[in-house]
């Protein structure tokens, strides 16, 4: 599969954050591309899926998602603690899912456990020309 610039930019962004987190001795997530495809009956939109692995105690840096990205997140294993926009911090266990509206702020996204790993699948429906799926919030 050819990885388009949108997925490459997302992975590069995550790699930068992972490096920064490692330098600060914080555990960070590991993001792996899972799927990417233009949606044939919705011109200009693509479906991009990534697997996000959280080692014990790992967290993502606070971030915002692309303004066009509708996101479906499904916990594959473990438990993920998440907060979207001004909502409550919530723990999602394996088998549970949530969605995030376009342009969502994601101030909390982390493994709920300090001893067990967790994994989620994030599926983005996004404008095909959006280059950045996530941007850090400082």
GROMACS .gro file of C-alpha atoms in nm:
model
  138
    1UNK     CA    1   0.000   0.000   0.000
    2UNK     CA    2   0.126   0.346  -0.085
    3UNK     CA    3   0.116   0.578   0.216
    4UNK     CA    4  -0.012   0.917   0.112
    5UNK     CA    5   0.118   1.245   0.251
    6UNK     CA    6  -0.169   1.277   0.504
    7UNK     CA    7  -0.075   0.953   0.680
    8UNK     CA    8   0.296   1.031   0.654
    9UNK     CA    9   0.243   1.372   0.813
   10UNK     CA   10   0.038   1.218   1.096
   11UNK     CA   11   0.303   0.956   1.168
   12UNK     CA   12   0.580   1.218   1.155
   13UNK     CA   13   0.387   1.433   1.402
   14UNK     CA   14   0.343   1.140   1.638
   15UNK     CA   15   0.712   1.049   1.606
   16UNK     CA   16   0.810   1.403   1.704
   17UNK     CA   17   0.586   1.388   2.011
   18UNK     CA   18   0.713   1.043   2.103
   19UNK     CA   19   1.071   1.169   2.085
   20UNK     CA   20   0.989   1.470   2.301
   21UNK     CA   21   0.813   1.248   2.553
   22UNK     CA   22   1.102   1.003   2.565
   23UNK     CA   23   1.341   1.288   2.626
   24UNK     CA   24   1.129   1.393   2.922
   25UNK     CA   25   1.124   1.030   3.046
   26UNK     CA   26   0.749   1.003   2.991
   27UNK     CA   27   0.591   0.698   2.834
   28UNK     CA   28   0.419   0.780   2.505
   29UNK     CA   29   0.188   0.603   2.265
   30UNK     CA   30   0.299   0.405   1.960
   31UNK     CA   31   0.100   0.481   1.644
   32UNK     CA   32   0.094   0.236   1.354
   33UNK     CA   33  -0.084   0.292   1.021
   34UNK     CA   34  -0.362   0.036   0.976
   35UNK     CA   35  -0.562   0.137   0.666
   36UNK     CA   36  -0.602   0.420   0.418
   37UNK     CA   37  -0.843   0.456   0.127
   38UNK     CA   38  -1.018   0.731  -0.063
   39UNK     CA   39  -1.394   0.690  -0.017
   40UNK     CA   40  -1.519   0.629  -0.372
   41UNK     CA   41  -1.876   0.750  -0.322
   42UNK     CA   42  -1.778   1.058  -0.115
   43UNK     CA   43  -1.549   1.266  -0.338
   44UNK     CA   44  -1.270   1.445  -0.153
   45UNK     CA   45  -1.295   1.226   0.160
   46UNK     CA   46  -1.068   0.948   0.281
   47UNK     CA   47  -1.086   0.682   0.550
   48UNK     CA   48  -0.766   0.657   0.755
   49UNK     CA   49  -0.724   0.409   1.042
   50UNK     CA   50  -0.438   0.394   1.290
   51UNK     CA   51  -0.364   0.155   1.574
   52UNK     CA   52  -0.260   0.335   1.891
   53UNK     CA   53  -0.073   0.124   2.146
   54UNK     CA   54  -0.027   0.258   2.498
   55UNK     CA   55   0.236   0.087   2.712
   56UNK     CA   56   0.155   0.087   3.085
   57UNK     CA   57   0.128   0.446   3.207
   58UNK     CA   58   0.167   0.595   2.856
   59UNK     CA   59  -0.019   0.903   2.734
   60UNK     CA   60  -0.060   1.114   2.423
   61UNK     CA   61   0.026   1.482   2.437
   62UNK     CA   62  -0.282   1.709   2.440
   63UNK     CA   63  -0.381   1.774   2.079
   64UNK     CA   64  -0.651   1.889   1.840
   65UNK     CA   65  -0.769   1.694   1.540
   66UNK     CA   66  -0.805   1.817   1.184
   67UNK     CA   67  -1.106   2.040   1.128
   68UNK     CA   68  -1.248   1.793   0.876
   69UNK     CA   69  -1.180   1.474   1.078
   70UNK     CA   70  -1.473   1.282   1.221
   71UNK     CA   71  -1.320   1.011   1.441
   72UNK     CA   72  -1.446   0.676   1.565
   73UNK     CA   73  -1.229   0.522   1.841
   74UNK     CA   74  -1.262   0.160   1.955
   75UNK     CA   75  -1.069   0.012   2.248
   76UNK     CA   76  -0.921  -0.318   2.133
   77UNK     CA   77  -0.757  -0.415   2.462
   78UNK     CA   78  -0.701  -0.272   2.808
   79UNK     CA   79  -0.858   0.056   2.920
   80UNK     CA   80  -0.818   0.407   2.779
   81UNK     CA   81  -0.885   0.726   2.971
   82UNK     CA   82  -1.011   0.999   2.739
   83UNK     CA   83  -1.152   1.351   2.744
   84UNK     CA   84  -1.289   1.518   2.431
   85UNK     CA   85  -1.349   1.894   2.426
   86UNK     CA   86  -1.518   2.003   2.751
   87UNK     CA   87  -1.664   1.658   2.826
   88UNK     CA   88  -1.591   1.450   3.133
   89UNK     CA   89  -1.278   1.236   3.162
   90UNK     CA   90  -1.403   0.884   3.099
   91UNK     CA   91  -1.249   0.537   3.104
   92UNK     CA   92  -1.333   0.314   2.808
   93UNK     CA   93  -1.267  -0.060   2.843
   94UNK     CA   94  -1.196  -0.319   2.573
   95UNK     CA   95  -1.495  -0.340   2.339
   96UNK     CA   96  -1.618   0.015   2.409
   97UNK     CA   97  -1.615   0.299   2.156
   98UNK     CA   98  -1.669   0.672   2.124
   99UNK     CA   99  -1.667   0.936   1.852
  100UNK     CA  100  -1.508   1.277   1.820
  101UNK     CA  101  -1.648   1.562   1.611
  102UNK     CA  102  -1.441   1.745   1.347
  103UNK     CA  103  -1.184   1.979   1.503
  104UNK     CA  104  -1.213   1.812   1.846
  105UNK     CA  105  -0.973   1.902   2.126
  106UNK     CA  106  -0.830   1.597   2.299
  107UNK     CA  107  -0.671   1.712   2.627
  108UNK     CA  108  -0.663   1.360   2.779
  109UNK     CA  109  -0.582   1.036   2.601
  110UNK     CA  110  -0.390   0.778   2.802
  111UNK     CA  111  -0.365   0.425   2.927
  112UNK     CA  112  -0.582   0.396   3.239
  113UNK     CA  113  -0.341   0.134   3.380
  114UNK     CA  114   0.013   0.174   3.511
  115UNK     CA  115   0.073  -0.203   3.480
  116UNK     CA  116  -0.113  -0.332   3.170
  117UNK     CA  117  -0.086  -0.220   2.805
  118UNK     CA  118  -0.386  -0.083   2.612
  119UNK     CA  119  -0.466  -0.052   2.243
  120UNK     CA  120  -0.723   0.137   2.040
  121UNK     CA  121  -0.816   0.168   1.675
  122UNK     CA  122  -0.883   0.526   1.561
  123UNK     CA  123  -1.072   0.563   1.233
  124UNK     CA  124  -1.073   0.906   1.066
  125UNK     CA  125  -1.311   1.024   0.796
  126UNK     CA  126  -1.116   1.323   0.672
  127UNK     CA  127  -1.076   1.558   0.378
  128UNK     CA  128  -0.831   1.383   0.147
  129UNK     CA  129  -0.615   1.696   0.124
  130UNK     CA  130  -0.581   1.751   0.502
  131UNK     CA  131  -0.212   1.710   0.576
  132UNK     CA  132  -0.214   1.703   0.957
  133UNK     CA  133  -0.452   1.474   1.147
  134UNK     CA  134  -0.331   1.597   1.485
  135UNK     CA  135  -0.166   1.915   1.610
  136UNK     CA  136  -0.018   1.950   1.960
  137UNK     CA  137  -0.170   2.192   2.209
  138UNK     CA  138   0.095   2.369   2.410
   0.00000   0.00000   0.00000
